[in-house]
CSV table of C-alpha atoms and ligand atoms in Angstrom, one decimal:
chain,number,residue,atom,x,y,z
A,309,UNK,CA,119.7,-23.7,45.9
A,310,UNK,CA,120.1,-26.6,48.4
A,311,UNK,CA,123.1,-26.5,50.7
A,312,UNK,CA,124.4,-28.9,53.4
A,313,UNK,CA,126.3,-26.8,55.9
A,314,UNK,CA,128.3,-28.8,58.5
A,315,UNK,CA,129.9,-27.1,61.5
A,316,UNK,CA,131.1,-28.2,65.0
A,317,UNK,CA,129.8,-25.0,66.6
A,318,UNK,CA,126.6,-23.0,66.4
A,319,UNK,CA,125.3,-20.1,68.5
A,320,UNK,CA,123.5,-20.3,70.9
A,321,UNK,CA,123.4,-24.2,70.9
A,322,UNK,CA,127.1,-25.0,71.1
A,323,UNK,CA,129.2,-21.9,71.3
A,324,UNK,CA,133.0,-22.0,72.1
A,325,UNK,CA,134.3,-19.2,70.0
A,326,UNK,CA,133.7,-17.1,66.8
A,327,UNK,CA,133.0,-20.2,64.7
A,328,UNK,CA,129.6,-20.6,66.5
A,329,UNK,CA,128.6,-16.9,65.8
A,330,UNK,CA,129.9,-17.1,62.2
A,331,UNK,CA,128.0,-20.3,61.4
A,332,UNK,CA,124.8,-19.0,62.9
A,333,UNK,CA,125.1,-15.6,61.3
A,334,UNK,CA,126.0,-16.9,57.8
A,335,UNK,CA,123.3,-19.6,57.8
A,336,UNK,CA,120.7,-17.2,59.0
A,337,UNK,CA,121.5,-14.7,56.2
A,338,UNK,CA,121.7,-17.5,53.6
A,339,UNK,CA,118.2,-18.7,54.6
A,340,UNK,CA,116.9,-15.2,54.5
A,341,UNK,CA,118.3,-14.9,50.9
A,342,UNK,CA,116.2,-17.9,49.9
A,343,UNK,CA,118.8,-20.7,50.2
A,344,UNK,CA,117.5,-24.0,51.6
A,345,UNK,CA,120.2,-24.8,54.1
A,346,UNK,CA,120.4,-28.1,56.0
A,347,UNK,CA,122.5,-27.3,59.0
A,348,UNK,CA,124.4,-30.3,60.4
A,349,UNK,CA,125.8,-30.0,63.9
A,350,UNK,CA,127.1,-32.7,66.3
A,351,UNK,CA,124.5,-33.7,68.9
A,352,UNK,CA,126.5,-32.8,72.0
A,353,UNK,CA,123.5,-33.9,74.2
A,354,UNK,CA,122.2,-30.4,75.2
A,355,UNK,CA,119.0,-30.4,73.1
A,356,UNK,CA,116.0,-32.5,73.9
A,357,UNK,CA,115.3,-34.6,70.8
A,358,UNK,CA,112.3,-36.6,72.0
A,359,UNK,CA,109.6,-36.7,69.4
A,360,UNK,CA,111.8,-35.3,66.5
A,361,UNK,CA,112.2,-37.0,63.2
A,362,UNK,CA,115.1,-39.5,63.2
A,363,UNK,CA,117.1,-40.7,60.1
A,364,UNK,CA,119.5,-43.6,60.4
A,365,UNK,CA,122.8,-43.1,58.6
A,366,UNK,CA,124.8,-45.7,56.7
A,367,UNK,CA,128.4,-45.3,58.0
A,368,UNK,CA,131.4,-47.6,58.4
A,369,UNK,CA,131.2,-49.8,61.5
A,370,UNK,CA,133.9,-47.9,63.3
A,371,UNK,CA,131.9,-44.6,63.0
A,372,UNK,CA,128.4,-45.9,64.0
A,373,UNK,CA,125.7,-46.3,64.8
A,374,UNK,CA,125.0,-42.8,63.5
A,375,UNK,CA,121.7,-40.9,63.0
A,376,UNK,CA,120.2,-37.5,62.5
A,377,UNK,CA,117.5,-35.8,64.6
A,378,UNK,CA,115.8,-33.0,62.8
A,379,UNK,CA,114.9,-30.3,65.4
A,380,UNK,CA,113.4,-26.8,65.2
A,381,UNK,CA,115.4,-24.5,67.5
A,382,UNK,CA,113.7,-21.3,68.6
A,383,UNK,CA,116.8,-19.2,67.8
A,384,UNK,CA,118.8,-21.2,65.3
A,385,UNK,CA,115.9,-22.6,63.3
A,386,UNK,CA,116.0,-26.1,61.8
A,387,UNK,CA,119.1,-28.1,62.8
A,388,UNK,CA,120.1,-31.6,61.7
A,389,UNK,CA,121.7,-33.0,64.9
A,390,UNK,CA,124.2,-35.7,64.2
A,391,UNK,CA,124.6,-38.5,66.7
A,392,UNK,CA,127.4,-40.9,66.7
A,393,UNK,CA,129.5,-42.6,69.5
A,394,UNK,CA,131.5,-40.1,71.6
A,395,UNK,CA,130.0,-36.8,70.4
A,396,UNK,CA,127.7,-36.0,73.3
A,397,UNK,CA,129.8,-34.5,76.0
A,398,UNK,CA,129.7,-31.6,78.6
A,399,UNK,CA,131.8,-29.4,76.3
A,400,UNK,CA,132.4,-29.8,72.5
A,401,UNK,CA,136.2,-30.1,72.9
A,402,UNK,CA,137.3,-29.8,76.5
A,403,UNK,CA,137.2,-32.0,79.7
A,404,UNK,CA,136.2,-30.3,82.9
A,405,UNK,CA,139.9,-29.7,83.8
A,406,UNK,CA,140.3,-27.7,80.6
A,407,UNK,CA,142.4,-30.4,78.7
A,408,UNK,CA,141.0,-31.6,75.3
A,409,UNK,CA,139.0,-34.9,75.3
A,410,UNK,CA,141.5,-37.6,74.5
A,411,UNK,CA,139.4,-38.9,71.6
A,412,UNK,CA,138.7,-35.6,69.9
A,413,UNK,CA,140.3,-36.8,66.7
A,414,UNK,CA,138.2,-39.9,66.5
A,415,UNK,CA,135.0,-38.0,67.5
A,416,UNK,CA,135.2,-35.6,64.5
A,417,UNK,CA,136.3,-38.3,62.2
A,418,UNK,CA,133.1,-40.1,63.0
A,419,UNK,CA,131.1,-36.8,62.7
A,420,UNK,CA,132.6,-36.4,59.2
A,421,UNK,CA,131.6,-39.9,58.2
A,422,UNK,CA,128.0,-39.2,59.3
A,423,UNK,CA,128.0,-35.9,57.3
A,424,UNK,CA,129.2,-37.8,54.2
A,425,UNK,CA,126.4,-40.3,54.6
A,426,UNK,CA,123.9,-37.6,54.9
A,427,UNK,CA,125.2,-35.9,51.8
A,428,UNK,CA,124.7,-39.1,49.9
A,429,UNK,CA,121.1,-39.3,51.0
A,430,UNK,CA,120.3,-35.6,50.6
A,431,UNK,CA,122.2,-34.9,47.3
A,432,UNK,CA,122.5,-31.1,47.8
A,433,UNK,CA,123.6,-28.6,45.1
A,434,UNK,CA,126.5,-27.4,47.3
A,435,UNK,CA,128.3,-28.8,50.4
A,436,UNK,CA,129.8,-26.2,52.8
A,437,UNK,CA,132.4,-27.4,55.3
A,438,UNK,CA,133.9,-25.5,58.1
A,439,UNK,CA,137.4,-26.1,59.7
A,440,UNK,CA,139.1,-29.4,60.4
A,441,UNK,CA,136.1,-31.0,62.2
A,442,UNK,CA,134.4,-31.5,58.9
A,443,UNK,CA,137.5,-32.0,56.6
A,444,UNK,CA,137.4,-35.8,56.1
A,445,UNK,CA,133.9,-35.6,54.7
A,446,UNK,CA,135.8,-35.2,51.5
A,447,UNK,CA,137.8,-38.4,52.1
A,448,UNK,CA,134.6,-40.4,52.3
A,449,UNK,CA,132.8,-39.1,49.2
A,450,UNK,CA,134.1,-40.4,45.8
A,451,UNK,CA,132.0,-38.0,43.9
A,452,UNK,CA,131.1,-35.0,46.2
A,453,UNK,CA,128.8,-32.2,45.3
A,454,UNK,CA,130.5,-28.9,44.6
A,455,UNK,CA,132.2,-28.0,47.9
A,456,UNK,CA,133.2,-24.8,49.7
A,457,UNK,CA,135.5,-25.0,52.7
A,458,UNK,CA,135.6,-22.1,55.1
A,459,UNK,CA,138.8,-21.7,57.1
A,460,UNK,CA,138.0,-20.1,60.5
A,461,UNK,CA,141.2,-21.1,62.2
A,462,UNK,CA,144.1,-22.9,60.4
A,463,UNK,CA,146.0,-23.2,63.6
A,464,UNK,CA,143.8,-26.2,64.4
A,465,UNK,CA,144.1,-29.1,61.9
A,466,UNK,CA,143.0,-32.3,63.7
A,467,UNK,CA,146.3,-34.2,63.6
A,468,UNK,CA,146.1,-37.8,64.5
A,469,UNK,CA,147.7,-41.2,64.0
A,470,UNK,CA,148.3,-42.4,60.4
A,471,UNK,CA,146.5,-45.7,61.1
A,472,UNK,CA,143.2,-43.7,60.5
A,473,UNK,CA,144.1,-43.3,56.9
A,474,UNK,CA,143.0,-46.9,56.2
A,475,UNK,CA,139.5,-46.3,57.4
A,476,UNK,CA,138.3,-42.8,56.3
A,477,UNK,CA,137.5,-43.5,52.7
A,478,UNK,CA,138.7,-43.7,49.1
A,479,UNK,CA,140.4,-40.4,49.0
A,480,UNK,CA,142.3,-40.7,52.2
A,481,UNK,CA,145.7,-40.2,50.6
A,482,UNK,CA,145.1,-36.5,50.4
A,483,UNK,CA,144.9,-36.4,54.3
A,484,UNK,CA,148.3,-38.1,54.8
A,485,UNK,CA,150.6,-35.7,56.6
A,486,UNK,CA,154.1,-36.7,57.5
A,487,UNK,CA,153.0,-40.2,58.3
A,488,UNK,CA,149.9,-39.1,60.3
A,489,UNK,CA,146.5,-37.8,59.4
A,490,UNK,CA,145.7,-34.1,59.0
A,491,UNK,CA,142.0,-33.5,58.8
A,492,UNK,CA,142.4,-30.2,57.1
A,493,UNK,CA,145.1,-30.7,54.5
A,494,UNK,CA,143.1,-33.0,52.3
A,495,UNK,CA,140.0,-30.8,52.4
A,496,UNK,CA,142.2,-27.9,51.3
A,497,UNK,CA,143.4,-30.0,48.3
A,498,UNK,CA,139.9,-31.3,47.4
A,499,UNK,CA,137.4,-28.5,48.0
A,500,UNK,CA,136.3,-26.6,44.9
A,501,UNK,CA,136.7,-23.3,46.8
A,502,UNK,CA,138.5,-22.4,50.0
A,503,UNK,CA,137.3,-19.3,51.8
A,504,UNK,CA,139.5,-17.6,54.5
A,505,UNK,CA,137.3,-15.5,56.9
A,506,UNK,CA,139.0,-12.2,55.8
A,507,UNK,CA,140.8,-11.1,52.7
A,508,UNK,CA,144.0,-10.2,54.4
A,509,UNK,CA,144.1,-13.6,56.2
A,510,UNK,CA,143.6,-15.2,52.7
A,511,UNK,CA,146.9,-13.6,51.7
A,512,UNK,CA,148.7,-14.4,55.0
A,513,UNK,CA,148.0,-18.1,54.8
A,514,UNK,CA,149.6,-18.3,51.3
A,515,UNK,CA,152.9,-17.0,52.7
A,516,UNK,CA,155.6,-19.3,54.1
A,517,UNK,CA,155.2,-19.2,57.9
A,518,UNK,CA,151.7,-17.8,57.6
A,519,UNK,CA,149.7,-20.9,57.0
A,520,UNK,CA,150.6,-23.0,60.0
A,521,UNK,CA,152.5,-25.5,57.9
A,522,UNK,CA,149.8,-25.6,55.2
A,523,UNK,CA,150.9,-22.5,53.2
A,524,UNK,CA,152.2,-24.7,50.3
A,525,UNK,CA,148.9,-26.6,50.2
A,526,UNK,CA,147.1,-23.3,50.2
A,527,UNK,CA,149.3,-21.8,47.5
A,528,UNK,CA,148.8,-24.9,45.3
A,529,UNK,CA,145.1,-24.0,45.1
A,530,UNK,CA,145.8,-20.7,43.4
A,531,UNK,CA,142.6,-18.7,42.7
A,532,UNK,CA,140.4,-21.2,44.4
A,533,UNK,CA,141.4,-19.5,47.6
A,534,UNK,CA,139.6,-16.2,48.5
A,535,UNK,CA,138.7,-14.2,51.5
A,536,UNK,CA,135.3,-13.1,52.7
A,537,UNK,CA,135.0,-11.0,55.7
A,538,UNK,CA,132.7,-12.3,58.4
A,539,UNK,CA,129.7,-10.3,59.6
A,540,UNK,CA,128.1,-10.0,63.1
A,541,UNK,CA,124.5,-10.4,64.1
A,542,UNK,CA,123.5,-6.8,64.2
A,543,UNK,CA,120.2,-7.6,66.0
A,544,UNK,CA,122.1,-9.2,68.9
A,545,UNK,CA,124.8,-6.5,68.8
A,546,UNK,CA,122.6,-3.4,68.8
A,547,UNK,CA,123.3,-0.6,71.4
A,548,UNK,CA,119.8,0.9,70.7
A,549,UNK,CA,118.1,-2.3,71.8
A,550,UNK,CA,120.2,-4.5,74.0
A,551,UNK,CA,118.6,-6.1,77.1
A,552,UNK,CA,122.0,-6.5,78.7
A,553,UNK,CA,122.6,-2.7,79.1
A,554,UNK,CA,121.4,-0.3,81.7
A,555,UNK,CA,120.8,2.3,79.0
A,556,UNK,CA,120.3,2.4,75.3
A,557,UNK,CA,122.3,4.6,73.0
A,558,UNK,CA,122.9,5.3,69.3
A,559,UNK,CA,125.1,7.3,67.0
A,560,UNK,CA,122.7,10.2,67.2
A,561,UNK,CA,122.3,10.0,71.0
A,562,UNK,CA,125.4,8.8,72.9
A,563,UNK,CA,124.1,9.8,76.3
A,564,UNK,CA,123.4,6.2,77.3
A,565,UNK,CA,126.9,5.2,76.7
A,566,UNK,CA,128.1,7.2,79.7
A,567,UNK,CA,125.6,5.4,81.9
A,568,UNK,CA,126.9,2.1,80.6
A,569,UNK,CA,130.4,3.3,81.4
A,570,UNK,CA,129.5,4.1,85.0
A,571,UNK,CA,127.8,0.8,85.5
A,572,UNK,CA,130.8,-1.0,84.0
A,573,UNK,CA,133.3,0.8,86.1
A,574,UNK,CA,131.2,-0.3,89.1
A,575,UNK,CA,131.2,-3.9,88.0
A,576,UNK,CA,134.9,-3.9,87.5
A,577,UNK,CA,135.5,-2.1,90.9
A,578,UNK,CA,137.4,0.7,89.2
A,579,UNK,CA,137.0,4.4,90.0
A,580,UNK,CA,136.3,7.1,87.5
A,581,UNK,CA,139.4,9.3,87.6
A,582,UNK,CA,138.7,10.7,84.1
A,583,UNK,CA,141.1,8.3,82.4
A,584,UNK,CA,140.1,6.3,79.3
A,585,UNK,CA,138.7,2.9,80.0
A,586,UNK,CA,140.2,0.1,77.8
A,587,UNK,CA,138.7,-3.4,77.8
A,588,UNK,CA,139.3,-6.9,76.3
A,589,UNK,CA,136.8,-9.6,75.9
A,590,UNK,CA,138.6,-12.8,74.9
A,591,UNK,CA,139.6,-16.3,75.0
A,592,UNK,CA,142.9,-16.6,76.9
A,593,UNK,CA,145.0,-18.4,74.3
A,594,UNK,CA,148.3,-17.7,72.7
A,595,UNK,CA,146.5,-16.4,69.6
A,596,UNK,CA,144.8,-13.5,71.4
A,597,UNK,CA,148.1,-12.1,72.8
A,598,UNK,CA,146.8,-11.0,76.1
A,599,UNK,CA,150.1,-11.9,77.7
A,600,UNK,CA,151.7,-9.3,75.4
A,601,UNK,CA,149.8,-6.6,77.4
A,602,UNK,CA,151.2,-7.7,80.8
A,603,UNK,CA,154.1,-5.2,80.7
A,604,UNK,CA,151.5,-2.4,80.0
A,605,UNK,CA,149.3,-3.6,82.9
A,606,UNK,CA,152.3,-3.2,85.2
A,607,UNK,CA,152.8,0.4,84.1
A,608,UNK,CA,149.3,1.7,84.6
A,609,UNK,CA,150.2,3.9,87.5
A,610,UNK,CA,152.1,6.0,85.0
A,611,UNK,CA,149.5,6.1,82.3
A,612,UNK,CA,146.1,7.7,82.5
A,613,UNK,CA,144.3,4.5,81.6
A,614,UNK,CA,142.0,2.0,83.3
A,615,UNK,CA,141.9,-1.5,81.9
A,616,UNK,CA,139.3,-4.3,82.4
A,617,UNK,CA,139.8,-7.9,80.9
A,618,UNK,CA,137.0,-10.5,80.7
A,619,UNK,CA,138.7,-13.7,79.6
A,620,UNK,CA,138.5,-17.5,79.9
A,621,UNK,CA,141.0,-20.2,79.0
A,622,UNK,CA,144.8,-20.6,79.9
A,623,UNK,CA,144.8,-21.1,83.7
A,624,UNK,CA,148.4,-19.8,84.1
A,625,UNK,CA,147.6,-16.5,82.4
A,626,UNK,CA,144.4,-16.1,84.3
A,627,UNK,CA,146.3,-16.6,87.6
A,628,UNK,CA,148.9,-14.0,86.5
A,629,UNK,CA,146.2,-11.5,85.5
A,630,UNK,CA,144.3,-12.1,88.8
A,631,UNK,CA,147.6,-11.5,90.7
A,632,UNK,CA,148.3,-8.1,88.9
A,633,UNK,CA,144.6,-7.0,89.4
A,634,UNK,CA,144.9,-7.8,93.1
A,635,UNK,CA,147.5,-5.2,93.6
A,636,UNK,CA,146.4,-2.6,91.0
A,637,UNK,CA,143.9,0.2,91.4
A,638,UNK,CA,143.6,0.6,87.7
A,639,UNK,CA,143.3,-3.0,86.3
A,640,UNK,CA,140.4,-5.4,86.8
A,641,UNK,CA,140.3,-9.0,85.6
A,642,UNK,CA,137.2,-11.1,85.5
A,643,UNK,CA,137.9,-14.8,84.9
A,644,UNK,CA,135.1,-16.5,82.8
A,645,UNK,CA,133.0,-16.5,79.8
A,646,UNK,CA,130.0,-14.1,80.5
A,647,UNK,CA,127.8,-13.0,77.6
A,648,UNK,CA,125.9,-10.4,79.6
A,649,UNK,CA,129.0,-8.8,81.0
A,650,UNK,CA,130.6,-8.8,77.5
A,651,UNK,CA,127.8,-6.6,76.2
A,652,UNK,CA,128.3,-4.2,79.0
A,653,UNK,CA,132.1,-4.1,78.3
A,654,UNK,CA,131.7,-3.4,74.6
A,655,UNK,CA,129.2,-0.7,75.4
A,656,UNK,CA,130.8,1.0,78.5
A,657,UNK,CA,134.4,1.1,77.3
A,658,UNK,CA,136.3,3.8,75.4
A,659,UNK,CA,138.8,1.5,73.9
A,660,UNK,CA,138.8,-2.1,72.9
A,661,UNK,CA,142.2,-3.9,72.9
A,662,UNK,CA,142.9,-6.8,70.7
A,663,UNK,CA,146.6,-7.6,70.7
A,664,UNK,CA,146.3,-10.8,68.6
A,665,UNK,CA,149.3,-12.7,67.3
A,666,UNK,CA,147.1,-13.8,64.5
A,667,UNK,CA,143.4,-13.3,63.8
A,668,UNK,CA,141.7,-15.0,60.9
A,669,UNK,CA,138.8,-12.5,61.1
A,670,UNK,CA,137.9,-11.4,64.6
A,671,UNK,CA,134.4,-10.6,65.6
A,672,UNK,CA,135.0,-8.7,68.8
A,673,UNK,CA,136.5,-5.6,67.1
A,674,UNK,CA,133.4,-5.3,65.0
A,675,UNK,CA,131.2,-5.7,68.1
A,676,UNK,CA,133.2,-3.0,69.9
A,677,UNK,CA,132.9,-0.6,67.0
A,678,UNK,CA,129.1,-1.2,66.8
A,679,UNK,CA,129.0,0.2,70.4
A,680,UNK,CA,131.2,3.1,69.6
A,681,UNK,CA,134.2,1.7,71.3
A,682,UNK,CA,137.5,2.4,69.5
A,683,UNK,CA,139.7,-0.6,68.7
A,684,UNK,CA,143.4,-0.8,69.5
A,685,UNK,CA,144.7,-3.8,67.5
A,686,UNK,CA,147.7,-5.5,66.0
A,687,UNK,CA,148.3,-5.5,62.2
A,688,UNK,CA,147.1,-9.1,61.5
A,689,UNK,CA,144.4,-10.9,59.6
A,690,UNK,CA,140.9,-9.5,59.7
A,691,UNK,CA,142.1,-6.7,62.0
A,692,UNK,CA,143.9,-5.2,58.9
A,693,UNK,CA,140.7,-5.3,56.9
A,694,UNK,CA,138.4,-3.9,59.6
A,695,UNK,CA,140.6,-1.3,61.4
A,696,UNK,CA,142.4,1.3,59.4
A,697,UNK,CA,144.6,3.5,61.6
A,698,UNK,CA,143.2,6.9,62.5
A,699,UNK,CA,146.5,8.7,62.2
A,700,UNK,CA,147.1,7.3,58.7
A,701,UNK,CA,143.6,7.8,57.5
A,702,UNK,CA,142.2,10.7,59.5
A,703,UNK,CA,138.9,10.8,57.6
A,704,UNK,CA,138.2,7.1,57.4
A,705,UNK,CA,140.3,5.6,60.1
A,706,UNK,CA,138.7,3.5,62.8
A,707,UNK,CA,141.2,2.8,65.5
A,708,UNK,CA,144.8,2.6,66.5
A,709,UNK,CA,147.0,-0.1,65.0
A,710,UNK,CA,150.2,-1.3,66.8
A,711,UNK,CA,153.3,-1.7,64.6
A,712,UNK,CA,153.6,-5.4,65.6
A,713,UNK,CA,152.3,-8.0,68.0
A,714,UNK,CA,155.0,-7.2,70.5
A,715,UNK,CA,154.7,-5.8,74.0
A,716,UNK,CA,156.5,-2.5,73.3
A,717,UNK,CA,154.4,-1.9,70.2
A,718,UNK,CA,151.2,-2.6,72.1
A,719,UNK,CA,152.2,-0.3,75.0
A,720,UNK,CA,153.1,2.3,72.4
A,721,UNK,CA,149.7,2.0,70.6
A,722,UNK,CA,147.8,2.3,73.9
A,723,UNK,CA,150.0,5.4,74.7
A,724,UNK,CA,149.1,6.9,71.4
A,725,UNK,CA,145.4,6.3,72.0
A,726,UNK,CA,145.6,8.0,75.4
A,727,UNK,CA,147.5,11.0,73.9
A,728,UNK,CA,145.2,11.4,70.9
A,729,UNK,CA,141.7,11.1,72.2
A,730,UNK,CA,140.2,14.2,73.7
A,731,UNK,CA,136.5,13.9,74.4
A,732,UNK,CA,135.5,15.7,71.1
A,733,UNK,CA,137.5,13.5,68.9
A,734,UNK,CA,136.1,10.4,70.7
A,735,UNK,CA,132.6,11.5,69.9
A,736,UNK,CA,133.2,12.1,66.1
A,737,UNK,CA,135.0,8.8,65.8
A,738,UNK,CA,132.4,6.9,67.8
A,739,UNK,CA,129.7,8.1,65.5
A,740,UNK,CA,131.7,7.0,62.5
A,741,UNK,CA,132.2,3.5,63.9
A,742,UNK,CA,128.6,3.1,64.9
A,743,UNK,CA,127.3,3.6,61.4
A,744,UNK,CA,129.4,0.9,59.7
A,745,UNK,CA,127.3,-1.9,58.3
A,746,UNK,CA,128.7,-5.2,59.8
A,747,UNK,CA,125.6,-7.3,59.0
A,748,UNK,CA,125.9,-10.7,57.3
A,749,UNK,CA,123.9,-9.7,54.2
A,750,UNK,CA,127.0,-8.7,52.2
A,751,UNK,CA,129.1,-11.7,53.1
A,752,UNK,CA,126.2,-14.1,52.6
A,753,UNK,CA,125.7,-12.6,49.1
A,754,UNK,CA,129.4,-13.3,48.3
A,755,UNK,CA,129.1,-16.9,49.5
A,756,UNK,CA,126.0,-17.2,47.2
A,757,UNK,CA,128.0,-16.0,44.2
A,758,UNK,CA,130.5,-18.7,45.0
A,759,UNK,CA,127.8,-21.3,45.3
A,760,UNK,CA,126.4,-20.2,41.9
A,761,UNK,CA,129.8,-20.3,40.2
A,762,UNK,CA,130.6,-23.9,41.3
A,763,UNK,CA,127.2,-25.5,41.2
B,859,LIG,P1,137.7,-16.3,68.5
B,859,LIG,O1,136.6,-17.1,67.8
B,859,LIG,O2,139.0,-16.5,67.9
B,859,LIG,O3,137.7,-16.6,70.0
B,859,LIG,P2,136.2,-14.0,67.6
B,859,LIG,O4,136.4,-12.6,67.9
B,859,LIG,O5,135.9,-14.5,66.3
B,859,LIG,O6,137.4,-14.8,68.3
B,859,LIG,O7,134.9,-14.4,68.4
B,859,LIG,C1,134.8,-14.6,69.8
B,859,LIG,C2,133.4,-14.5,70.3
B,859,LIG,O8,133.2,-15.0,71.6
B,859,LIG,C3,132.8,-13.1,70.3
B,859,LIG,O9,131.4,-13.1,70.0
B,859,LIG,C4,133.1,-12.7,71.7
B,859,LIG,O10,132.1,-11.7,72.2
B,859,LIG,C5,132.9,-14.0,72.5
B,859,LIG,N1,133.7,-14.1,73.7
B,859,LIG,C6,135.0,-14.4,73.7
B,859,LIG,N2,135.5,-14.4,75.0
B,859,LIG,C7,134.4,-14.2,75.8
B,859,LIG,C8,134.2,-14.1,77.2
B,859,LIG,N3,135.3,-14.3,78.0
B,859,LIG,N4,133.0,-13.8,77.7
B,859,LIG,C9,132.0,-13.6,76.8
B,859,LIG,N5,132.1,-13.7,75.4
B,859,LIG,C10,133.3,-13.9,74.9
B,860,LIG,C1,138.0,-18.3,64.6
B,860,LIG,C2,139.0,-17.2,64.5
B,860,LIG,C3,138.4,-15.8,64.5
B,860,LIG,C4,137.2,-15.8,63.6
B,860,LIG,C5,136.3,-16.9,63.9
B,860,LIG,C6,135.0,-16.9,63.1
B,860,LIG,O1,137.6,-18.6,65.9
B,860,LIG,O2,139.9,-17.3,65.6
B,860,LIG,O3,139.3,-14.8,64.1
B,860,LIG,O4,136.5,-14.5,63.7
B,860,LIG,O5,136.9,-18.1,63.8
B,860,LIG,O6,135.3,-17.1,61.7
């Protein structure tokens, strides 16, 4: 089985969010299962390509010159790095001031033309696209191979001026959207299978209001739309063997978790007054709902709870969190993206808070559970599939589910967690969480079944 897999992000080469980890995890597992995967990634200019094999691509003049460098990466394995004008930048999407690059639409339209050109040369059994950055590959190919489109985040669709429609290929009309171009809408119409990254989100995006304007397009595809829950890389996320932690631990021996907790409290500048420690590790965007926690953060003097947030993104929210942390004994905020600290936070915390407004899958709740940290979540997307409520399902529950993505409901869920978890109950639940299999093997096998069905 030969697969061309195109993605705008890949851990650890170009990682912005969960797409990077999901692409790396899925491709790794597909390769281990014997699939021959050609992994196409934009050449953002961070990898030295000198001496690597170069293949020139035949693309329309506006998208070129385009070429592929085939490199062997020590962690990600073989990558086909796609070069075309404008792709190489200091960040895949953002300028140094945090605003998107003004030509993001054009950059990924060009990338998609290059991917299409490669598909014509390579003639794979299956083409696997991910998110809007790769959507218009299907505009450029008259007769594409059987195609799977994974939807990691439907909130981003790559809207641009309609003038592009004249340039992107013979099936451009599927990408016309209220006079403009929508780089995702046509891919939803044209792919053979559409995979949302969790089963619950596959239902949500069919509902009016749940599909970010594309719900009718999703509904029109009927049974072609399914959900496959993401996995996580269980070798990277392994409390028994994690170089970022001061002590190892496992479901059978939780002692090391207490040492991680002490170290974490020290890093956060919080004192151990016996309260539970809740953390969040997150992008600061509307999606993640951290702003919905602000009223709770203001109430921490009245609640036996310490809170630490590691987050990067929205500058106004970061300033607000820093201001609250500056006058609170119980709340710490660390502004930034810090992989090493994130491991310590998953390991050292008692609770992991994820107040998302929507969440296609979410990886962090799984990472938290892998480290025996109990998730407190909103009832959306992949959080529904991965976190049954402990009070509703005492024997199989995994966390505390708020009634809604609203400030009062989130405060109330945290309050419930504080009331419920005596030390003994924590230990039993931690052990339960730590033995769940979150590896990519089962999701990759589901994708393989889809590949087999369509090829
Ligand atoms: P999303 O892709 O929507 O941001 P996911 O939960 O799917 O959410 O994936 C986010 C990934 O990025 C996780 O691996 C998480 O550990 C990591 N991450 C998010 N924010 C930070 C941060 N501030 N510092 C370190 N890692 C982070
Ligand atoms: C997106 C979604 C997140 C998902 C990730 C990987 O970034 O926001 O929920 O886990 O993609 O599929």
